[in-house]
Coordinates of C-alpha atoms and ligand atoms in Angstrom, one line a residue:
X218 CA 15.4 17.0 -43.2
X219 CA 14.2 21.0 -42.4
X220 CA 14.5 22.5 -39.6
X221 CA 10.4 22.1 -39.6
X222 CA 8.6 19.7 -39.3
X223 CA 4.9 18.5 -40.2
X224 CA 3.1 15.8 -37.9
X225 CA 3.1 13.1 -40.8
X226 CA 7.5 13.8 -40.2
X227 CA 8.0 13.0 -36.5
X228 CA 7.1 9.5 -35.9
X229 CA 6.5 11.0 -32.4
X230 CA 3.1 12.0 -33.6
X231 CA 0.5 8.9 -33.9
X232 CA -2.1 9.4 -36.0
X233 CA -5.5 7.8 -34.8
X234 CA -5.5 4.7 -36.9
X235 CA -1.7 4.4 -35.7
X236 CA -2.5 4.5 -32.5
X237 CA -5.1 2.6 -32.5
X238 CA -3.1 -0.3 -33.8
X239 CA -0.4 0.1 -31.1
X240 CA -3.1 -0.3 -28.4
X241 CA -4.8 -3.2 -30.1
X242 CA -1.6 -4.2 -30.6
X243 CA -0.9 -4.1 -26.7
X244 CA -4.0 -5.7 -25.9
X245 CA -3.1 -8.6 -27.4
X246 CA -0.6 -9.5 -25.2
X247 CA -2.5 -8.2 -22.3
X248 CA -5.9 -10.0 -22.5
X249 CA -3.9 -13.8 -22.8
X250 CA -1.9 -12.6 -20.0
X251 CA -4.4 -11.4 -17.7
X252 CA -6.3 -14.1 -18.5
X253 CA -3.7 -16.5 -17.3
X254 CA -2.9 -15.0 -13.8
X255 CA -4.7 -17.6 -12.3
X256 CA -2.5 -21.0 -14.3
X257 CA 1.1 -18.5 -13.9
X258 CA 3.4 -19.3 -11.1
X259 CA 3.1 -17.6 -7.9
X260 CA 6.3 -16.4 -8.4
X261 CA 9.3 -18.1 -10.6
X262 CA 12.3 -15.8 -10.6
X263 CA 14.9 -17.9 -10.7
X264 CA 17.8 -16.8 -12.7
X265 CA 16.8 -13.4 -12.4
X266 CA 20.2 -11.9 -12.5
X267 CA 21.0 -13.5 -15.3
X268 CA 17.8 -12.7 -17.1
X269 CA 18.2 -8.5 -16.0
X270 CA 21.8 -8.5 -17.2
X271 CA 20.6 -10.1 -20.5
X272 CA 18.9 -7.2 -21.3
X273 CA 21.1 -4.1 -20.4
X274 CA 21.4 -2.6 -24.1
X275 CA 22.7 1.0 -25.1
X276 CA 20.8 3.7 -26.2
X277 CA 18.9 2.4 -29.5
X278 CA 19.6 5.1 -32.1
X279 CA 16.6 3.7 -34.8
X280 CA 13.6 2.0 -33.8
X281 CA 12.0 -1.7 -33.9
X282 CA 8.8 -3.3 -34.9
X283 CA 6.3 -3.5 -32.2
X284 CA 6.3 -6.9 -32.3
X285 CA 10.1 -7.3 -31.7
X286 CA 9.5 -4.9 -28.6
X287 CA 6.2 -6.5 -26.9
X288 CA 7.7 -9.9 -27.3
X289 CA 10.7 -8.7 -25.0
X290 CA 8.4 -7.7 -22.5
X291 CA 6.1 -10.2 -22.0
X292 CA 7.9 -12.9 -23.3
X293 CA 11.3 -12.3 -21.9
X294 CA 11.5 -9.9 -19.0
X295 CA 7.9 -10.3 -17.4
X296 CA 7.5 -13.9 -16.9
X297 CA 10.2 -13.9 -14.5
X298 CA 8.7 -12.5 -11.1
X299 CA 6.4 -12.5 -8.2
X300 CA 2.8 -13.2 -9.9
X301 CA 1.4 -10.2 -7.3
X302 CA -1.8 -9.9 -9.7
X303 CA -2.7 -13.4 -9.6
X304 CA -4.8 -14.9 -6.9
X305 CA -2.3 -17.0 -5.4
X306 CA 0.0 -14.1 -4.1
X307 CA -1.0 -14.4 -0.2
X308 CA 2.9 -12.5 0.5
X309 CA 3.7 -9.2 2.1
X310 CA 0.0 -6.9 1.8
X311 CA -0.4 -8.5 -2.3
X312 CA -1.5 -5.0 -4.0
X313 CA -4.4 -4.8 -7.1
X314 CA -4.3 -3.8 -10.5
X315 CA -8.3 -3.2 -11.7
X316 CA -8.0 -3.0 -15.2
X317 CA -10.5 -0.1 -15.0
X318 CA -7.8 1.6 -13.7
X319 CA -5.5 0.5 -16.1
X320 CA -7.9 2.6 -18.9
X321 CA -8.1 5.4 -16.7
X322 CA -4.3 5.6 -16.9
X323 CA -4.1 5.6 -20.6
X324 CA -6.4 8.4 -20.7
X325 CA -4.9 10.7 -18.0
X326 CA -1.4 10.2 -20.1
X327 CA -3.1 10.8 -23.4
X328 CA -4.7 14.0 -22.9
X329 CA -1.6 14.8 -20.4
X330 CA -3.6 17.6 -18.5
X331 CA -1.4 19.1 -15.7
X332 CA -3.3 18.9 -12.4
X333 CA -0.6 19.7 -10.2
X334 CA -1.3 23.6 -9.9
X335 CA -5.9 24.2 -10.3
X336 CA -6.2 27.1 -12.7
X337 CA -4.0 24.9 -15.6
X338 CA -7.7 21.7 -15.4
X339 CA -10.0 22.4 -12.8
X340 CA -12.2 20.3 -13.8
X341 CA -9.8 17.3 -13.9
X342 CA -8.5 18.8 -10.4
X343 CA -12.1 18.7 -8.7
X344 CA -12.5 15.0 -9.6
X345 CA -9.0 14.1 -8.1
X346 CA -10.3 16.5 -5.5
X347 CA -14.0 14.2 -5.1
X348 CA -11.6 11.2 -4.6
X349 CA -10.0 13.5 -1.8
X350 CA -13.3 13.8 -0.3
X351 CA -14.7 10.1 -0.3
X352 CA -11.6 9.2 1.4
X353 CA -12.0 11.3 4.1
X354 CA -15.9 10.7 4.2
X355 CA -14.3 6.9 4.8
X356 CA -11.8 8.3 7.2
X357 CA -15.1 10.2 9.7
X358 CA -13.1 13.2 8.5
X359 CA -15.4 16.4 8.1
X360 CA -15.4 19.5 6.1
X361 CA -12.2 21.1 6.6
X362 CA -10.4 18.2 6.0
X363 CA -7.9 17.9 3.4
X364 CA -5.5 15.3 1.9
X365 CA -3.6 14.2 -1.4
X366 CA -3.0 11.0 -3.6
X367 CA 0.5 10.4 -3.2
X368 CA 2.8 7.6 -5.3
X369 CA 1.8 5.4 -2.4
X370 CA 2.0 4.7 2.0
X371 CA 5.9 5.5 1.9
X372 CA 5.5 8.7 0.4
X373 CA 2.5 9.7 2.6
X374 CA 3.7 9.1 6.0
X375 CA 7.1 11.0 5.1
X376 CA 4.5 14.0 4.5
X377 CA 2.4 13.2 7.1
X378 CA 5.8 13.5 9.6
X379 CA 6.8 16.8 8.0
X380 CA 3.4 18.3 8.8
X381 CA 3.4 17.3 12.5
X382 CA 6.8 18.5 12.1
X383 CA 6.1 22.3 10.6
X384 CA 2.9 22.7 12.4
X385 CA 4.5 21.4 15.7
X386 CA 8.2 22.4 15.5
X387 CA 9.9 25.6 15.0
X388 CA 12.6 25.3 12.6
X389 CA 14.4 23.8 15.6
X390 CA 13.4 20.3 15.7
X391 CA 16.0 18.1 16.8
X392 CA 14.8 16.8 20.4
X393 CA 10.9 16.3 18.8
X394 CA 10.9 12.6 19.1
X395 CA 8.2 9.9 17.4
X396 CA 6.7 6.8 19.3
X397 CA 5.5 3.7 16.8
X398 CA 5.0 0.5 18.4
X399 CA 7.4 -2.3 17.4
X400 CA 5.3 -3.2 14.6
X401 CA 5.1 -0.3 12.7
X402 CA 5.8 -0.3 9.4
X403 CA 9.6 0.8 8.3
X404 CA 8.3 3.7 6.5
X405 CA 8.0 5.5 9.0
X406 CA 11.6 5.4 10.4
X407 CA 12.8 6.0 6.9
X408 CA 9.9 9.1 6.9
X409 CA 11.6 10.5 10.0
X410 CA 15.4 10.4 8.8
X411 CA 14.1 12.1 5.4
X412 CA 12.5 14.4 7.4
X413 CA 15.1 14.9 9.3
X414 CA 15.5 13.7 13.0
X415 CA 18.2 11.1 13.8
X416 CA 16.9 7.6 13.5
X417 CA 17.4 7.8 17.2
X418 CA 14.3 10.2 17.7
X419 CA 12.3 7.6 16.3
X420 CA 10.9 5.6 19.8
X421 CA 10.0 2.5 19.6
X422 CA 7.6 0.7 21.8
X423 CA 6.5 -2.8 22.8
X424 CA 3.6 -4.4 21.8
X425 CA 1.7 -7.0 24.0
X426 CA 1.1 -10.5 23.2
X427 CA -1.9 -9.5 20.0
X428 CA 0.9 -7.4 18.5
X429 CA -0.8 -3.8 19.7
X430 CA 0.7 -1.0 20.8
X431 CA 1.2 -0.7 25.0
X432 CA -0.7 2.4 25.5
X433 CA 0.6 2.4 29.4
X434 CA 4.5 1.9 27.8
X435 CA 3.3 4.5 25.1
X436 CA 2.9 6.9 27.8
X437 CA 5.5 5.9 30.3
X438 CA 8.2 7.0 27.2
X439 CA 6.2 10.5 26.4
X440 CA 6.4 11.2 30.2
X441 CA 10.6 10.1 30.3
X442 CA 11.0 11.7 27.3
X443 CA 8.9 15.5 28.5
X444 CA 11.6 15.0 31.4
X445 CA 14.4 14.1 30.2
X446 CA 14.2 17.5 27.7
X447 CA 12.8 16.4 24.5
X448 CA 9.8 17.5 22.2
X449 CA 7.0 14.7 21.9
X450 CA 6.0 15.8 18.1
X451 CA 4.1 12.7 17.0
X452 CA 2.4 9.2 18.0
X453 CA 2.0 6.9 15.5
X454 CA -0.7 4.7 15.4
X455 CA -0.9 1.5 13.1
X456 CA -4.5 0.5 11.6
X457 CA -3.1 -2.9 10.3
X458 CA 0.6 -3.6 10.4
X459 CA 2.5 -5.9 7.4
X460 CA 3.4 -8.7 10.1
X461 CA 0.0 -10.0 11.5
X462 CA -2.5 -6.9 10.6
X463 CA -2.9 -6.0 13.9
X464 CA -4.9 -2.8 14.6
X465 CA -4.2 -0.5 17.8
X466 CA -6.0 0.7 20.0
X467 CA -6.6 4.3 18.0
X468 CA -9.3 5.9 21.2
X469 CA -6.4 5.2 23.5
X470 CA -3.9 6.8 21.3
X471 CA -5.8 8.9 20.2
X472 CA -6.5 10.1 23.9
X473 CA -2.5 9.9 24.9
X474 CA -2.1 12.4 22.4
X475 CA -4.4 14.9 23.3
X476 CA -3.2 14.8 25.8
X477 CA 0.4 15.9 25.4
X478 CA -0.8 18.2 22.0
X479 CA 1.4 16.3 20.1
X480 CA -0.4 14.9 16.3
X481 CA -1.4 12.2 16.6
X482 CA -1.0 9.9 12.6
X483 CA -2.6 6.6 12.0
X484 CA -0.7 4.5 9.2
X485 CA -3.8 2.4 7.8
X486 CA -2.1 2.4 4.4
X487 CA -3.1 -1.6 4.7
X488 CA -5.7 -1.4 6.9
X489 CA -7.5 1.4 5.8
X490 CA -9.8 0.8 3.4
X491 CA -11.9 -2.1 5.0
X492 CA -13.3 0.6 6.9
X493 CA -15.8 0.3 4.5
X494 CA -17.7 -2.9 5.6
X495 CA -19.0 -3.8 9.4
X496 CA -16.2 -5.4 11.1
X497 CA -13.3 -2.5 9.7
X498 CA -15.3 0.0 11.2
X499 CA -15.5 -1.4 14.4
X500 CA -11.8 -2.1 14.9
X501 CA -10.4 1.4 13.6
X502 CA -12.9 2.9 16.2
X503 CA -11.4 6.5 17.1
X504 CA -9.1 6.8 13.5
X505 CA -10.8 10.1 12.9
X506 CA -9.5 11.9 16.0
X507 CA -6.3 11.1 13.8
X508 CA -4.9 14.0 12.9
X509 CA -3.5 11.7 9.6
X510 CA -4.2 9.2 7.8
X511 CA -2.6 6.9 5.4
X512 CA -4.6 4.9 3.1
X513 CA -3.1 2.7 0.0
X514 CA -5.6 2.8 -2.5
X515 CA -2.9 0.3 -4.1
X516 CA -3.5 -1.4 -1.9
X517 CA -7.6 -1.7 -0.5
X518 CA -9.1 -0.6 -3.4
X519 CA -6.9 -3.1 -5.3
X520 CA -5.8 0.0 -7.8
X521 CA -1.9 -0.8 -9.7
X522 CA 0.9 0.3 -8.3
X523 CA 1.5 3.8 -7.7
X524 CA -1.5 5.4 -5.6
X525 CA -1.4 5.8 -1.7
X526 CA -3.4 8.9 -0.5
X527 CA -2.5 11.1 3.0
X528 CA -5.5 12.7 4.6
X529 CA -5.4 15.4 7.5
X530 CA -8.1 16.4 9.6
X531 CA -7.4 20.1 9.3
X532 CA -6.3 21.1 5.5
X533 CA -5.1 24.1 6.6
X534 CA -1.9 22.4 8.8
X535 CA -1.6 20.6 5.8
X536 CA -0.9 23.9 3.1
X537 CA 1.0 25.5 6.2
X538 CA 3.2 22.9 5.6
X539 CA 4.2 22.7 1.9
X540 CA 2.6 26.2 0.9
X541 CA 5.8 28.0 -1.2
X542 CA 5.7 30.1 -3.9
X543 CA 7.4 31.5 -6.6
X544 CA 7.4 34.4 -9.1
X545 CA 6.7 32.5 -12.4
X546 CA 4.2 30.2 -11.0
X547 CA 0.3 31.0 -11.7
X548 CA -2.3 32.4 -8.8
X549 CA -3.0 29.9 -6.2
X550 CA -6.2 29.3 -5.4
X551 CA -7.7 31.2 -2.3
X552 CA -11.4 30.0 -1.8
X553 CA -11.2 27.0 0.8
X554 CA -13.1 24.5 -1.1
X555 CA -10.9 24.9 -4.7
X556 CA -7.4 23.2 -4.2
X557 CA -3.8 23.6 -5.8
X558 CA -2.6 20.3 -5.2
X559 CA 1.3 21.4 -5.2
X560 CA 0.1 23.8 -2.7
X561 CA -0.3 21.0 0.0
X562 CA 2.2 18.2 -1.0
X563 CA 5.8 17.9 -2.2
X564 CA 5.1 17.6 -5.9
X565 CA 4.8 19.6 -8.4
X566 CA 4.5 18.4 -11.9
X567 CA 2.7 14.9 -11.1
X568 CA 0.1 12.1 -13.0
X569 CA -3.2 12.7 -13.0
X570 CA -3.8 10.2 -10.3
X571 CA -7.1 10.7 -9.7
X572 CA -8.2 9.2 -12.7
X573 CA -7.1 6.3 -11.5
X574 CA -9.8 5.7 -8.3
X575 CA -12.4 8.1 -9.8
X576 CA -13.4 5.9 -13.0
X577 CA -13.7 2.7 -11.5
X578 CA -15.7 3.7 -8.2
X579 CA -17.7 6.0 -10.9
X580 CA -18.3 2.8 -13.4
X581 CA -18.7 0.0 -10.5
X582 CA -19.8 2.0 -7.2
X583 CA -18.6 1.4 -3.8
X584 CA -20.1 -1.5 -3.6
X585 CA -18.1 -4.6 -4.8
X586 CA -14.8 -3.1 -3.6
X587 CA -17.1 -3.4 -0.1
X588 CA -17.8 -6.5 -0.7
X589 CA -14.4 -7.9 -2.0
X590 CA -13.2 -6.6 1.1
X591 CA -15.6 -8.2 3.3
X592 CA -14.9 -11.4 1.0
X593 CA -11.6 -11.0 2.2
X594 CA -12.1 -10.4 5.9
X595 CA -13.7 -14.4 5.8
X596 CA -11.3 -15.5 3.7
X597 CA -8.4 -14.5 6.7
X598 CA -11.3 -16.2 9.0
X599 CA -11.7 -19.9 7.0
X600 CA -7.9 -19.8 6.5
X601 CA -7.2 -20.0 10.6
X602 CA -9.6 -21.7 10.9
X603 CA -8.4 -24.7 8.9
X604 CA -4.9 -24.1 9.9
X605 CA -6.2 -25.1 13.7
X606 CA -7.1 -28.8 12.2
X607 CA -3.3 -28.6 11.2
X608 CA -1.3 -31.3 12.7
X609 CA 1.8 -29.5 14.7
X610 CA 0.6 -26.0 13.9
X611 CA 0.4 -22.7 16.2
X612 CA -1.7 -19.6 15.5
X613 CA 0.8 -17.1 16.4
X614 CA -2.1 -14.0 15.2
X615 CA -5.6 -14.4 14.7
X616 CA -6.9 -12.0 11.9
X617 CA -7.8 -9.2 13.0
X618 CA -8.3 -8.0 10.0
X619 CA -6.5 -10.3 6.2
X620 CA -3.8 -11.5 7.7
X621 CA -3.7 -14.9 9.6
X622 CA 0.1 -15.3 11.2
X623 CA 1.1 -18.8 12.4
X624 CA 3.9 -21.4 12.4
X625 CA 4.1 -25.1 12.8
X626 CA 6.1 -26.7 16.4
X627 CA 7.6 -29.6 18.0
X628 CA 8.0 -30.7 21.1
X629 CA 11.4 -29.7 22.7
X630 CA 12.6 -28.0 19.5
X631 CA 14.8 -24.7 20.3
X632 CA 13.8 -21.7 19.0
X633 CA 16.7 -21.8 16.1
X634 CA 15.8 -25.0 14.6
X635 CA 12.2 -24.3 15.0
X636 CA 13.6 -21.2 12.6
X637 CA 14.7 -23.0 10.3
X638 CA 12.0 -25.8 10.3
X639 CA 9.4 -23.2 9.4
X640 CA 11.7 -21.7 6.8
X641 CA 12.2 -24.9 5.3
X642 CA 7.8 -25.4 5.5
X643 CA 7.4 -22.1 3.8
X644 CA 9.7 -23.1 0.8
X645 CA 8.1 -26.4 0.2
X646 CA 4.6 -24.5 -0.5
X647 CA 5.7 -22.4 -2.1
X648 CA 8.2 -24.3 -4.6
X649 CA 4.3 -25.6 -5.5
X650 CA 4.0 -22.2 -6.9
X651 CA 0.2 -22.3 -6.5
X652 CA 0.7 -19.3 -3.9
X653 CA 2.9 -17.6 -2.9
X654 CA 3.5 -17.3 0.9
X655 CA 6.6 -14.8 3.1
X656 CA 7.5 -14.8 6.8
X657 CA 8.8 -12.3 9.3
X658 CA 10.0 -12.3 12.9
X659 CA 7.8 -12.0 16.2
X660 CA 9.4 -11.8 18.6
X661 CA 12.7 -14.0 17.4
X662 CA 10.7 -16.5 15.8
X663 CA 10.3 -17.0 12.5
X664 CA 6.5 -17.3 11.7
X665 CA 4.6 -17.6 8.0
X666 CA 2.0 -15.4 7.2
X667 CA -1.2 -15.2 4.9
X668 CA -2.1 -12.2 3.8
X669 CA -5.6 -12.1 1.5
X670 CA -5.9 -8.5 0.2
X671 CA -6.3 -9.4 -4.0
X672 CA -9.3 -8.6 -5.6
X673 CA -8.7 -12.1 -7.3
X674 CA -8.2 -14.0 -4.2
X675 CA -11.1 -16.8 -4.0
X676 CA -11.5 -19.7 -1.4
X677 CA -11.0 -21.8 -4.4
X678 CA -6.9 -20.5 -4.3
X679 CA -7.1 -20.4 -0.1
X680 CA -8.5 -24.6 -0.7
X681 CA -5.2 -24.9 -2.6
X682 CA -3.2 -23.1 0.1
X683 CA -4.5 -25.7 2.7
X684 CA -3.7 -27.9 0.8
X685 CA -0.3 -27.0 -0.2
X686 CA 0.5 -26.4 3.3
X687 CA -1.1 -29.6 4.6
X688 CA 1.8 -31.0 2.3
X689 CA 4.4 -29.3 3.5
X690 CA 4.0 -29.0 6.8
X691 CA 3.4 -33.3 6.8
X692 CA 7.1 -33.0 5.0
X693 CA 9.3 -31.4 7.7
X694 CA 7.5 -32.8 10.5
X695 CA 8.2 -36.6 8.9
X696 CA 4.4 -36.8 9.6
Ligands
LIG1822 C1 2.4 -0.8 2.7 C2 2.7 -0.3 3.6 C3 3.3 0.8 3.3 C4 4.5 1.3 2.3 O1 3.5 2.0 1.8 P1 3.9 1.6 0.2 O2 2.5 1.6 -0.9 O3 4.3 0.2 -0.6 O4 5.0 2.6 0.1 C5 3.6 1.9 5.2 N1 2.6 1.0 5.9 C6 2.5 -0.1 5.9 C7 1.5 -0.4 7.6 C8 1.7 -0.7 5.1 O5 1.3 -1.7 4.6

């Protein structure tokens, strides 16, 4: 072969016909897979280590037929997993996986335009900027606000900490302290560490009986730190904790942060999009006073994993925290209404995430999302009422959003024995494989939780969950 190849000499260039064949071949696998999601086990990872090791392979020198590759992915690798896209996934915080976004991502990757800098694709960058504007609108942020799409909530929380640090403290920031409740997501601690803070600078504020941050303790902790020479930097409130879906008193936290000139951040990665509903808006009153907010479209907007967002009330603050130039870069936009995503975020080259949110919202309008989120709130409430009727069941946390936390109790049993009993209970529910639930520790007590967030979860699956829960409860309580 010569050094200069014509297009049909390199398999790296697919012809139109070949592209269509490849997509068709993938579709032949994708469609039956998606159709069978409801009947697939809710989780099945037994033998996962053996499977993983059996898939180790050297760098292939030559290609193999597409049928073989798809068979490996769909028949061997895929089945052993949590069925995160299925209706029975009620664990952790469920993701989504609307297929409109899968198509958008195909388009985004196929056109492969560059949206990291505005000048490289002004129109496409604007579509993504529109998504950010919509999110700011949902949050109640005004015209000076800004933000960007991230890979997820963890990275968005990281950028929020960096923005707070760079705007409020100088390079000498090690006296800066960060406050969050004992229910906050662990990505905040990780974010603080990655942003250069010693782990000890993150102050854990205790929570009340419904798992909301205690504002009296928050105020006391800030006062004590000021006295001892620290620089209280940032308060992180949760709008939907992972454990129980608890929403902190955002208005009160906002007032405390303002009083001390601190950055007020709201981690609404899970709960934020409930603001599309009447009940969610009520629960999150005060969020519009935040300096920054994290929303995860790959949770509450049901798009596939890989899209989170950070919104900042003062867009200029976000830019101050991130803008770094270089001689080989094209000119950046100076107009307030045009955005270079590389100037407000850690990334330069990046996927065109915006299309994956923009396209489904344009195709469907926001209403189907709103209705589905309302349904999730109803389902969690319904599950809670049903759980109350199970003998020996204690509701540990009523739904504030779409999480309900519960455990079995038995008179006279100590904590350790009860924890064992509830772990056994959880295992029995999950072993039926209709639903997959997870547990957590709340004040040292092992607690089971249901989190309803998948757009594919409806009443029928919750009824199945209740049947499995009643059977498992009866079995472990010996009833
Ligand atoms: C899921 C979640 C995160 C982390 O988001 P990722 O998208 O998984 O990185 C942070 N905070 C809360 C409250 C969450 O629910």
